[in-house]
mmCIF file of C-alpha atoms and ligand atoms in Angstrom:
data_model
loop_
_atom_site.group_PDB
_atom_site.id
_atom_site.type_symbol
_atom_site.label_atom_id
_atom_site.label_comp_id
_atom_site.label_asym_id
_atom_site.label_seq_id
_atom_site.Cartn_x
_atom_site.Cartn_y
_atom_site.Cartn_z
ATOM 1 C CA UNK R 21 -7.018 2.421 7.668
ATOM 2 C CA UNK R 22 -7.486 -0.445 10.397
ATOM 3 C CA UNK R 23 -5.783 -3.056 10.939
ATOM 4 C CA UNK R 24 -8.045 -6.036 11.766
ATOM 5 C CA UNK R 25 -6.709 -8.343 9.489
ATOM 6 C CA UNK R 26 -6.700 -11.776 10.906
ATOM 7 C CA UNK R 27 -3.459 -13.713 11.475
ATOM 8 C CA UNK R 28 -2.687 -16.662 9.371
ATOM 9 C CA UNK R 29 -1.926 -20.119 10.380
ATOM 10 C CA UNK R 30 1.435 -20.894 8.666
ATOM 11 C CA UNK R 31 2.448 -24.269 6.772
ATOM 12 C CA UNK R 32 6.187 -23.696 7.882
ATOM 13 C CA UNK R 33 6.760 -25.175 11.026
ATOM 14 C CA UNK R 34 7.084 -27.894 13.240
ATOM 15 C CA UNK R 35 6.038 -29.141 16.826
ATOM 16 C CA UNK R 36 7.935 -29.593 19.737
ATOM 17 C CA UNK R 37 7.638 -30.889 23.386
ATOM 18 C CA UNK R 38 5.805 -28.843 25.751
ATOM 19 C CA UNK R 39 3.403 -26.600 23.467
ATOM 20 C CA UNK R 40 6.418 -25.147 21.553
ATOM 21 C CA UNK R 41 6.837 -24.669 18.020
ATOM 22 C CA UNK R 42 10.090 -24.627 15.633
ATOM 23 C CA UNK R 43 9.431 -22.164 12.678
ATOM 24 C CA UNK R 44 11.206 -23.621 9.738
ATOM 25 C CA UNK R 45 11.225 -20.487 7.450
ATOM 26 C CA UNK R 46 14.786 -19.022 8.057
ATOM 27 C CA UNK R 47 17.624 -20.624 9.461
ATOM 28 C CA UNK R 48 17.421 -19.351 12.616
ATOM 29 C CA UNK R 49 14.770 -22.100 13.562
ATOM 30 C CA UNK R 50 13.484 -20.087 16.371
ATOM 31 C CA UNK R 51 11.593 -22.590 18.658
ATOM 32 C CA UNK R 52 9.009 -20.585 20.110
ATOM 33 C CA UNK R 53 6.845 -21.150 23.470
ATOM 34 C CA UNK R 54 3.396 -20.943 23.778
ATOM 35 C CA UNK R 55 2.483 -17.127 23.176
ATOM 36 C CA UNK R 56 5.899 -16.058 22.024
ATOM 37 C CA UNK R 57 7.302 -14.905 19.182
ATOM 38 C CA UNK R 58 10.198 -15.729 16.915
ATOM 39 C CA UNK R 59 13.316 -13.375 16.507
ATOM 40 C CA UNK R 60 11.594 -11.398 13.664
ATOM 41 C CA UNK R 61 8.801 -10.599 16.170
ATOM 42 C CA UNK R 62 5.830 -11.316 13.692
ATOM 43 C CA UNK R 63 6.025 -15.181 13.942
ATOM 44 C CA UNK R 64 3.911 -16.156 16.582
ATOM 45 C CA UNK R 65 2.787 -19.461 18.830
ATOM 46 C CA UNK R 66 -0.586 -19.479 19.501
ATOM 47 C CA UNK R 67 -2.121 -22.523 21.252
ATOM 48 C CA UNK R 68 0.658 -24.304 19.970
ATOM 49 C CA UNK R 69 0.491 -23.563 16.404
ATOM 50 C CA UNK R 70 2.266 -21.223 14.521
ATOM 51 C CA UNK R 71 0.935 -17.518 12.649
ATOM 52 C CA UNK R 72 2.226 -14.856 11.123
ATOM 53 C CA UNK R 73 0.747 -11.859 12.545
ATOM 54 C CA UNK R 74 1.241 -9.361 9.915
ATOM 55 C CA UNK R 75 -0.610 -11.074 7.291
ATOM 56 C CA UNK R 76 -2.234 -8.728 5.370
ATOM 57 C CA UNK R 77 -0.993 -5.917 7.329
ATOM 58 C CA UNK R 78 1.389 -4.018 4.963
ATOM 59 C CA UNK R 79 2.949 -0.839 6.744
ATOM 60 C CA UNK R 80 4.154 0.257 3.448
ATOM 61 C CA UNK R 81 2.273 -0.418 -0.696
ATOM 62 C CA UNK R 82 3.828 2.602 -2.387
ATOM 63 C CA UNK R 83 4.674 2.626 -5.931
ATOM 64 C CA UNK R 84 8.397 2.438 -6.723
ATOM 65 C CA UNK R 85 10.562 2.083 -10.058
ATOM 66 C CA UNK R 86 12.210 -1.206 -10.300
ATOM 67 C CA UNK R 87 15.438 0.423 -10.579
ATOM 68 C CA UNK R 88 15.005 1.360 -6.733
ATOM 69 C CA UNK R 89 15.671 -1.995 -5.387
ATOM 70 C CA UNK R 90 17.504 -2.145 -7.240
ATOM 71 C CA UNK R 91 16.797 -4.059 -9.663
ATOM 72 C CA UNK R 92 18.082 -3.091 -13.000
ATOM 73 C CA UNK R 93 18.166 -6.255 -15.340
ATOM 74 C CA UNK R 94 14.308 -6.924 -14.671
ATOM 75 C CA UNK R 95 12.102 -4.795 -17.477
ATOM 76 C CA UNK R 96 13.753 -1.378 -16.887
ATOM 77 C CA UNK R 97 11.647 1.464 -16.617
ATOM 78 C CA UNK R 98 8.977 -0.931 -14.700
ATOM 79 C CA UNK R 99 7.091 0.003 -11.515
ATOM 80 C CA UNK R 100 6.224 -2.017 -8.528
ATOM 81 C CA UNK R 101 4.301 -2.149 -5.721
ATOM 82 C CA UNK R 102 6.730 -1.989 -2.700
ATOM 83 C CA UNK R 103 4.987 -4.531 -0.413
ATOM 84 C CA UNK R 104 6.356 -4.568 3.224
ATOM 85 C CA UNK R 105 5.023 -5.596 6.526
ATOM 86 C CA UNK R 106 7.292 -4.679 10.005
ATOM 87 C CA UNK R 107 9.576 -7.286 11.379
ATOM 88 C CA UNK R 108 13.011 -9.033 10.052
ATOM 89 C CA UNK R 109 14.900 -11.726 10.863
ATOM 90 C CA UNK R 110 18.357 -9.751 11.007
ATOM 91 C CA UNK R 111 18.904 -6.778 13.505
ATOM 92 C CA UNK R 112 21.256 -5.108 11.603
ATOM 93 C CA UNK R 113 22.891 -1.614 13.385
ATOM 94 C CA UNK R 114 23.107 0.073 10.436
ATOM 95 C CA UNK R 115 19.273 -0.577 9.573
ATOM 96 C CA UNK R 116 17.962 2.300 7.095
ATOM 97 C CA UNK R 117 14.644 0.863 7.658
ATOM 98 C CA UNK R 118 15.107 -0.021 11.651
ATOM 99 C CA UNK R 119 11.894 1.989 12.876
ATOM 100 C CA UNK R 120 9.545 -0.882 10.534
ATOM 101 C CA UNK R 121 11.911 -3.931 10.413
ATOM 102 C CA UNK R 122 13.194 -3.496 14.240
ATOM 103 C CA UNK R 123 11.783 -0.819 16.685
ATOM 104 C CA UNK R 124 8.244 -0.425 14.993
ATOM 105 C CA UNK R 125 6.776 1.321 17.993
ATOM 106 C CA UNK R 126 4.147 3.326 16.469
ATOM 107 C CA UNK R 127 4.591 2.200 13.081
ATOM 108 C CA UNK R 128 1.223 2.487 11.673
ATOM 109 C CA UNK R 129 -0.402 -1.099 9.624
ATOM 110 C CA UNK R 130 -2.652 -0.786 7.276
ATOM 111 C CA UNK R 131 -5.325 -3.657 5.727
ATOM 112 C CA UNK R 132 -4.362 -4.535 2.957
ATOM 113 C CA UNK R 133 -5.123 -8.330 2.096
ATOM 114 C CA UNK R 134 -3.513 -9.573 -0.988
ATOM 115 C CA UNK R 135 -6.736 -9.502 -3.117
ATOM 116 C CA UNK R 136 -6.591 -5.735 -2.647
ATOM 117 C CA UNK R 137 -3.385 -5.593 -3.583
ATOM 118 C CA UNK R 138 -3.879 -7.611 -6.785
ATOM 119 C CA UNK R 139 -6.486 -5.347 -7.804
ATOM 120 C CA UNK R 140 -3.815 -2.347 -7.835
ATOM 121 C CA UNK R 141 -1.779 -4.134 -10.295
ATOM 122 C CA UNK R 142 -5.340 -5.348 -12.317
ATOM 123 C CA UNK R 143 -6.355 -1.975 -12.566
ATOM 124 C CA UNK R 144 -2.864 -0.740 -14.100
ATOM 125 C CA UNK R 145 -0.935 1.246 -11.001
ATOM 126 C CA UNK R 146 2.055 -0.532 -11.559
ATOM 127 C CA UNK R 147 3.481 -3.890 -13.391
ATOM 128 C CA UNK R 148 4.121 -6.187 -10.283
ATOM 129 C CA UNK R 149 4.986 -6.450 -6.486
ATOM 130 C CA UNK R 150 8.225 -5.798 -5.138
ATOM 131 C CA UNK R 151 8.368 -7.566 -1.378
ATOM 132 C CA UNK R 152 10.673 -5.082 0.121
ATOM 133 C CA UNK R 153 12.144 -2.985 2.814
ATOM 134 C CA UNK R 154 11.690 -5.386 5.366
ATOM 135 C CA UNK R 155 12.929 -8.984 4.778
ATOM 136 C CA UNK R 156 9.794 -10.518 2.453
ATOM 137 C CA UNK R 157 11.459 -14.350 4.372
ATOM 138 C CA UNK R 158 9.837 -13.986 7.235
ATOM 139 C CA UNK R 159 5.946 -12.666 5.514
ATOM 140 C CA UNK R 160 6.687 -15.213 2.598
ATOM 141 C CA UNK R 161 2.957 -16.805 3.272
ATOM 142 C CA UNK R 162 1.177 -13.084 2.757
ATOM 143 C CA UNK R 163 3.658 -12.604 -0.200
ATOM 144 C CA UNK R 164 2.624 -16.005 -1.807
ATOM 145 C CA UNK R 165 -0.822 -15.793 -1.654
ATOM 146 C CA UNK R 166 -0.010 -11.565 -2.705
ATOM 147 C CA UNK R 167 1.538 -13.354 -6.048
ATOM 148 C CA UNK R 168 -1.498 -16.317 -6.533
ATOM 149 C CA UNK R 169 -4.073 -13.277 -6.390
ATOM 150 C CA UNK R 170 -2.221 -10.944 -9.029
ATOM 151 C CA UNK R 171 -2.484 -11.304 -12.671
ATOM 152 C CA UNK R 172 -0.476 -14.094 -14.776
ATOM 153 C CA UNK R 173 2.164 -11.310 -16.009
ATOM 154 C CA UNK R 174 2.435 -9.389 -13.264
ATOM 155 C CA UNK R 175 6.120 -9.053 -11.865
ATOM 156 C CA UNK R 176 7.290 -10.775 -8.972
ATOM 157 C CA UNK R 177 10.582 -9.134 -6.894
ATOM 158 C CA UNK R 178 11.902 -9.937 -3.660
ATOM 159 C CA UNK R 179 14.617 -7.624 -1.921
ATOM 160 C CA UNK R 180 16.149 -10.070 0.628
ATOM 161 C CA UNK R 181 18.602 -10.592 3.446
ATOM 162 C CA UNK R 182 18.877 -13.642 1.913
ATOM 163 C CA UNK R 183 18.700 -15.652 5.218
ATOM 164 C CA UNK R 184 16.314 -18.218 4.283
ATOM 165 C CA UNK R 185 16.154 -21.928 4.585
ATOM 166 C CA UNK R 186 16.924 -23.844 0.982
ATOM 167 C CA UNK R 187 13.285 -25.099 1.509
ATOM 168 C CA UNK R 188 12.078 -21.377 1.767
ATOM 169 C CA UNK R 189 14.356 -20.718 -1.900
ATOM 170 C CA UNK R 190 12.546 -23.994 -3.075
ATOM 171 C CA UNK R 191 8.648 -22.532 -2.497
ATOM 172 C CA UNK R 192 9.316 -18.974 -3.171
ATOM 173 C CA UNK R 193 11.366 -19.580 -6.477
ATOM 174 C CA UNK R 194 8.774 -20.939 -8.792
ATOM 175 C CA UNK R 195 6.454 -17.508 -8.025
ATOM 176 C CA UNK R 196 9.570 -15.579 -8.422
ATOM 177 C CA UNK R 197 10.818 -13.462 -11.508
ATOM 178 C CA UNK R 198 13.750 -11.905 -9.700
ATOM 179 C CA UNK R 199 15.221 -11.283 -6.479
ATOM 180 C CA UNK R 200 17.671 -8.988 -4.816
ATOM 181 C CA UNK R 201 20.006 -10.328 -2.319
ATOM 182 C CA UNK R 202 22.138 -8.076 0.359
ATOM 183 C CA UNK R 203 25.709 -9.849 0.742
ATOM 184 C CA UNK R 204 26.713 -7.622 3.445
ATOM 185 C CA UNK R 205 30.427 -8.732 4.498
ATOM 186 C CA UNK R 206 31.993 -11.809 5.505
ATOM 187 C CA UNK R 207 30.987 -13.642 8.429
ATOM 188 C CA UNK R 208 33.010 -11.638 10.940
ATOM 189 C CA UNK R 209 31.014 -8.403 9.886
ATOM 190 C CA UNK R 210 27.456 -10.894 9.907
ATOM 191 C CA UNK R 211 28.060 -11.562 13.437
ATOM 192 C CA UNK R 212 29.032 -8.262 14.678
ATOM 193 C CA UNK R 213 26.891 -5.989 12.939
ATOM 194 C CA UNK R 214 23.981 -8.204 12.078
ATOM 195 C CA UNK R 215 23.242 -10.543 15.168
ATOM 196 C CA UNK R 216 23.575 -13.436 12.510
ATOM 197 C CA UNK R 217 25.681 -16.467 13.687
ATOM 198 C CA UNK R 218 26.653 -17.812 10.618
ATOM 199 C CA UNK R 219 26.016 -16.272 6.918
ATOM 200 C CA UNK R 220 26.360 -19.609 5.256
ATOM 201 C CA UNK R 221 22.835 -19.725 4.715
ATOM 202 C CA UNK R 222 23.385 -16.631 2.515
ATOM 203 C CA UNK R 223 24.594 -17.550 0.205
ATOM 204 C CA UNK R 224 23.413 -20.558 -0.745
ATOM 205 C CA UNK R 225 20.113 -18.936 -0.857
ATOM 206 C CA UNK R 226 21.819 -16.724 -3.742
ATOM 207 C CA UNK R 227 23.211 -19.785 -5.463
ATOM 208 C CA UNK R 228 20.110 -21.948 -4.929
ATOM 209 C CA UNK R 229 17.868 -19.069 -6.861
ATOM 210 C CA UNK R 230 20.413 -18.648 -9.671
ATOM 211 C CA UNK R 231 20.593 -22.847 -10.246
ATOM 212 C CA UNK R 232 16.501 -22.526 -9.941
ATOM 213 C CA UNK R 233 16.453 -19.698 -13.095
ATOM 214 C CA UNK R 234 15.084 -16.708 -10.787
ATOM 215 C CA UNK R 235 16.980 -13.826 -11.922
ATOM 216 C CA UNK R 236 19.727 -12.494 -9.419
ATOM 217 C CA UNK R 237 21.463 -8.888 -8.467
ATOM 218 C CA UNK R 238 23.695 -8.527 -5.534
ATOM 219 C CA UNK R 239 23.622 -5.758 -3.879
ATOM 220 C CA UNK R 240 26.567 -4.330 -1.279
ATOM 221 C CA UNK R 241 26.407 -1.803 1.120
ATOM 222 C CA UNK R 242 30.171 -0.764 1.226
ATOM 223 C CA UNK R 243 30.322 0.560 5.372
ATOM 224 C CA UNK R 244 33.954 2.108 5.925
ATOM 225 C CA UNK R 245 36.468 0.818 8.025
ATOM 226 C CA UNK R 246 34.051 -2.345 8.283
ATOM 227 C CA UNK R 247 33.785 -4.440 5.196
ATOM 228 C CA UNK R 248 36.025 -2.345 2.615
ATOM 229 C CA UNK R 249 38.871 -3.971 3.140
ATOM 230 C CA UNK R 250 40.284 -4.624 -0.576
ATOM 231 C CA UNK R 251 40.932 -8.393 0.905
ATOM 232 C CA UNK R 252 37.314 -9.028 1.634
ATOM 233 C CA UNK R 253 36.174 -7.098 -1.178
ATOM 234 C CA UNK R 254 38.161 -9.135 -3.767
ATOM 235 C CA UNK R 255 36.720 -12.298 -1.726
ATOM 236 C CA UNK R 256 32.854 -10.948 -2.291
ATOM 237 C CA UNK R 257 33.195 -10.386 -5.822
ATOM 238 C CA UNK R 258 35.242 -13.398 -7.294
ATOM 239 C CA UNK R 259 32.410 -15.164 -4.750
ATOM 240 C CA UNK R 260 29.875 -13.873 -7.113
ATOM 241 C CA UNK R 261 31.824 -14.353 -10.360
ATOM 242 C CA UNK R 262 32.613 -17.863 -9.366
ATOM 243 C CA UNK R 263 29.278 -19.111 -8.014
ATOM 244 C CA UNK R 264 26.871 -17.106 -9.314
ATOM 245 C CA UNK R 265 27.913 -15.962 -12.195
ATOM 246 C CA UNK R 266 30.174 -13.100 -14.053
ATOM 247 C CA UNK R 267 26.538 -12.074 -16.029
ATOM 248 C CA UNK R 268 24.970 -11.252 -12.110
ATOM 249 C CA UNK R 269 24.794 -7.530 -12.177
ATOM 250 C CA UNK R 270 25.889 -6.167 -9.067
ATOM 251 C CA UNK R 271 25.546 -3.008 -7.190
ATOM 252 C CA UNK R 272 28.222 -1.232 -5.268
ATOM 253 C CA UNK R 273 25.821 0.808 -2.427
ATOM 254 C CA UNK R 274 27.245 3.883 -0.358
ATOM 255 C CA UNK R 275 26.394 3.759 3.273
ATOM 256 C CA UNK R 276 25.162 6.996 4.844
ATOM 257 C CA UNK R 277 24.929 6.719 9.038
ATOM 258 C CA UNK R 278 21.634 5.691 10.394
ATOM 259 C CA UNK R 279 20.048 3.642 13.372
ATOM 260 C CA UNK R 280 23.183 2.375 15.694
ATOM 261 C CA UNK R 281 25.562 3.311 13.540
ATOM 262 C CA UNK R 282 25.499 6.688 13.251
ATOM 263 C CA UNK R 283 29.764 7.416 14.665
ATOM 264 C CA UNK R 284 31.018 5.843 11.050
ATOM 265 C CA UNK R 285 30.921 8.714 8.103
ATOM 266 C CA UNK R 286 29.226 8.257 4.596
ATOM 267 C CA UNK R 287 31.344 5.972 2.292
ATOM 268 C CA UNK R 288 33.921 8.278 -0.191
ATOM 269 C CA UNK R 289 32.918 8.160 -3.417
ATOM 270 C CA UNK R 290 36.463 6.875 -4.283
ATOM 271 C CA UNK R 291 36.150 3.847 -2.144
ATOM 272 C CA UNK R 292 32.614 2.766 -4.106
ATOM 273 C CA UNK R 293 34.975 3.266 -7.412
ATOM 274 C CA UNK R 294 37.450 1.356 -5.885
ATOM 275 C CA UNK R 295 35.087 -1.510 -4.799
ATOM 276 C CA UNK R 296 33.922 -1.042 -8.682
ATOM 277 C CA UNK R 297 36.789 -1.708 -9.865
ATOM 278 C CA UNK R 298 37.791 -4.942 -7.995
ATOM 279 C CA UNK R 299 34.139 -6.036 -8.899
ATOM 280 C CA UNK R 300 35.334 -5.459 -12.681
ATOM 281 C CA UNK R 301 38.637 -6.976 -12.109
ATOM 282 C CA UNK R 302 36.993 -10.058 -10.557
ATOM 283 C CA UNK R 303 35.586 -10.634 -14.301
ATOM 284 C CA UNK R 304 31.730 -9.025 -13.331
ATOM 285 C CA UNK R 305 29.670 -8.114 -16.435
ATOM 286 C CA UNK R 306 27.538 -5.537 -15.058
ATOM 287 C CA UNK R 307 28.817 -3.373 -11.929
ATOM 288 C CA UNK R 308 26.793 -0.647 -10.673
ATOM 289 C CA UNK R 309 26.988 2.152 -8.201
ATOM 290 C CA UNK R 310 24.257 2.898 -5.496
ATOM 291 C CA UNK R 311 22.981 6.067 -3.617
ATOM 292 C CA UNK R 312 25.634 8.364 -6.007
ATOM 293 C CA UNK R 313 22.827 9.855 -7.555
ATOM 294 C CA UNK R 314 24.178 11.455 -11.133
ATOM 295 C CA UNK R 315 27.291 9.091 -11.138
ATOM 296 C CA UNK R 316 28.047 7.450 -14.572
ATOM 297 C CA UNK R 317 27.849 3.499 -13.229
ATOM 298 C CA UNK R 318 23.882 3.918 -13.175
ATOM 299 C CA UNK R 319 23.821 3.296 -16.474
ATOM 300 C CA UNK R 320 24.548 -0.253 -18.439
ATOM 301 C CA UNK R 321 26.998 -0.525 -20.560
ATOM 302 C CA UNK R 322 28.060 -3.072 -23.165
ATOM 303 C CA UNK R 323 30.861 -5.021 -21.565
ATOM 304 C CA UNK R 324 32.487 -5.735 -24.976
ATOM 305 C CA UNK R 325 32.277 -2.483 -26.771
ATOM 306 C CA UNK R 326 31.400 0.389 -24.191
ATOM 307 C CA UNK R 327 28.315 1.261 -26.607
ATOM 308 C CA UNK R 328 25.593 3.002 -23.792
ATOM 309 C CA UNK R 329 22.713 0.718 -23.525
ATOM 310 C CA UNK R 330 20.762 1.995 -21.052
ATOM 311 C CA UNK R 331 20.831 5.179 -19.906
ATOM 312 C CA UNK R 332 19.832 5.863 -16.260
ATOM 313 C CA UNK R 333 19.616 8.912 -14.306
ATOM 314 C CA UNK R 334 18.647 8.090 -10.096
ATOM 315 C CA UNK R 335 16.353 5.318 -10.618
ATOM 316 C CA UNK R 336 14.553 7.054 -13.801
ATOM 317 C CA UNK R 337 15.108 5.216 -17.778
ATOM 318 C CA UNK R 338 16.138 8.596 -20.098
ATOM 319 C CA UNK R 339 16.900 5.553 -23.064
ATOM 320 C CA UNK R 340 16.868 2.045 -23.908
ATOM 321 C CA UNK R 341 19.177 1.121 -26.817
ATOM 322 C CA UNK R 342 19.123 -2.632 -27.343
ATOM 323 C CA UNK R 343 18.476 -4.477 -30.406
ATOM 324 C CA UNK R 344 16.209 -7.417 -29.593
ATOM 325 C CA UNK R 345 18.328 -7.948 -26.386
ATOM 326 C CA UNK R 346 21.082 -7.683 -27.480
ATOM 327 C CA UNK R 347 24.228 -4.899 -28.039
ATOM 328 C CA UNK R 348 22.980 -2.812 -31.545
ATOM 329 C CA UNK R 349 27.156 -2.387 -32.338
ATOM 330 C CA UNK R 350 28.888 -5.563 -31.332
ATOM 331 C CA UNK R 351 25.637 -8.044 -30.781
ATOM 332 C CA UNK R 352 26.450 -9.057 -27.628
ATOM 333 C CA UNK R 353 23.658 -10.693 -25.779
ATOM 334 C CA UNK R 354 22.669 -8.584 -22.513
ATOM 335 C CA UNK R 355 20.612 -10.541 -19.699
ATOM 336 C CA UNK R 356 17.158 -8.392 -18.977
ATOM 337 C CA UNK R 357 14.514 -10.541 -17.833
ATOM 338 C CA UNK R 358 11.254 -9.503 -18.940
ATOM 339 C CA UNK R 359 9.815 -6.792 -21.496
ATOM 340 C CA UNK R 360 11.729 -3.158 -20.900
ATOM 341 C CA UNK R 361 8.716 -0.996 -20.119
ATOM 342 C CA UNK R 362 10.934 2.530 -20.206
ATOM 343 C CA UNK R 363 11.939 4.931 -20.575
ATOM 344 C CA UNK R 364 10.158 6.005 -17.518
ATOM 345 C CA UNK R 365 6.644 6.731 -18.247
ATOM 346 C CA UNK R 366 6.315 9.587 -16.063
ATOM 347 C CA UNK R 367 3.310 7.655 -14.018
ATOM 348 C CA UNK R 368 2.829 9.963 -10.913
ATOM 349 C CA UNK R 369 4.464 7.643 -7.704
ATOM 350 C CA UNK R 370 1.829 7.180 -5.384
ATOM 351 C CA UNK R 371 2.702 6.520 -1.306
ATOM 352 C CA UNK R 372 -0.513 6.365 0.850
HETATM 353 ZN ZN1 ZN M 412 28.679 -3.994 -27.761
#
């Protein structure tokens, strides 16, 4: 349980005049004096050169079903080990994980260097690593070497803000089997709930992975009265159809108060269906509900015929009905990446 780990020099930045550095991992390009740190508050100068300080350092490796990411195209019934460290690169007010990714006064780190990690998967606790919970971006160099150490077939997940440089998408993507990106709201609702300037960046980190074959799910926290406007919902979801593809399964997320934002009540359940249903409209495959525990939309459907394909109840596999991949009445192809390892196996979830 200590936390000694030693920081690690990073590979991703520059130098500047004076002793500063620029960090060149997200696009905030934070340049950083001598003994600072950058926004995410992990990324720091040290006698002018740049280290992450939470390498190796996780404050979270519990044992999660895919489906939790979520992630429900990437071998359902899977589990992963949730890898996080504290710090992000977004200060979002409606944070559900604000006391590791923000405040993280007291949070407690524990050693755990990627080789241990590794081991965990080696010795059969779960099928791969999930970086997740905080934003994986701005740890990427204890992630990568996470992934180098683990076995050949292990999975690979992010769970991301998305707000990454293209040259971040372009070394993470080869490790990568799948990632999960957040596409919060349009850029009015990045720069007043999320402190970020401009969510360009974004989503062209979602379009770069897609072009670059890691397999994508968009995820969308639907806050009321702040990005459920049907005009900005329609705008989201023919985004995805259009650029990403109408095959990206995406998941419609109810928001329940927490951190700053604590005045705005949980999302209807009608609204989520609503925001379903312009998802649908905007030509989306695969459209999926989040936090409605028991509601129908967890499970996949064929989008020709209807025909139950998977069967999901919370983030537990009851069924998988697929004929090599594809749709036993109808044939339709459905995207999965990676062997389906459910139903759930009942393995015991382990937190430390
Ligand atoms: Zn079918």
């Amino acid at each position: 349980m200590t936390a000694d780990a030693p920081p690690r020099e990073t590979a991703h930045y520059e130098t500047v005049e004076g002793g500063a550095v620029r960090c060149l991992v997200c696009p905030r390009t934070c340049v950083i004096p001598e003994g600072e740190r950058g926004v995410c508050g992990v990324r720091q100068n040290r006698d002018g050169r740049l280290y992450l300080t939470t390498y190796g350092r996780a404050v979270s490796t519990s044992i999660d079903p895919i489906e939790k990411k979520p992630l429900f195209h990437v071998a359902p019934g899977a589990d992963v080990l949730s890898v996080a460290t504290k710090g992000c690169n977004l200060q979002c007010d409606f944070c559900q994980n604000y006391r590791i990714a923000i405040e993280y006064e007291g949070v407690t780190e524990y050693d755990r260097p990627p080789e241990e990690l590794a081991d965990r998967i080696e010795a059969g606790e779960a099928d791969g690593m999930a970086y997740t919970y905080t934003e994986p971006t701005i740890f990427m160099e204890y992630a990568l070497d996470t992934m180098a150490a683990s076995p050949d077939d292990a999975l690979q997940v992010f769970v991301s803000n998305g707000y990454m440089r293209p040259e971040t998408v372009d070394t993470l993507a080869p490790h990568l089997d799948a990632i999960n990106v957040d596409i919060k709201g349009d850029r009015q609702f990045y720069r007043e709930h999320a402190g970020v300037p401009d969510p360009e960046p974004i989503f062209e980190t979602v379009e770069r992975f897609a072009e670059k074959g890691v397999h994508v799910e968009v995820t969308n926290l639907i806050i009321p009265g702040e990005n459920d406007d049907e005009a900005s919902l329609r705008e989201r979801m023919e985004w995805i159809a259009d650029e990403v593809g109408t095959e990206t399964p995406v998941h419609v997320s109810r928001f329940h108060p927490d951190y700053k934002l604590t005045d705005v009540p949980s999302t209807p359940i009608e609204t989520i269906e609503r925001a379903m249903e312009i998802a649908r409209e905007a030509g989306l495959s695969y459209v999926y509900s989040g936090n409605v525990p028991g509601h129908e939309s967890e499970s996949t459907y064929c989008p020709d015929c209807g025909r139950l394909l998977i069967e999901r109840e919370g983030f537990a596999v009851r069924e998988i009905d697929l004929d090599d991949g594809a749709c036993p009445s109808c044939g339709r192809e459905i995207p999965i990446r990676g062997t389906p390892r459910g139903p759930s196996n009942g393995r015991r979830r382990r937190v430390f």
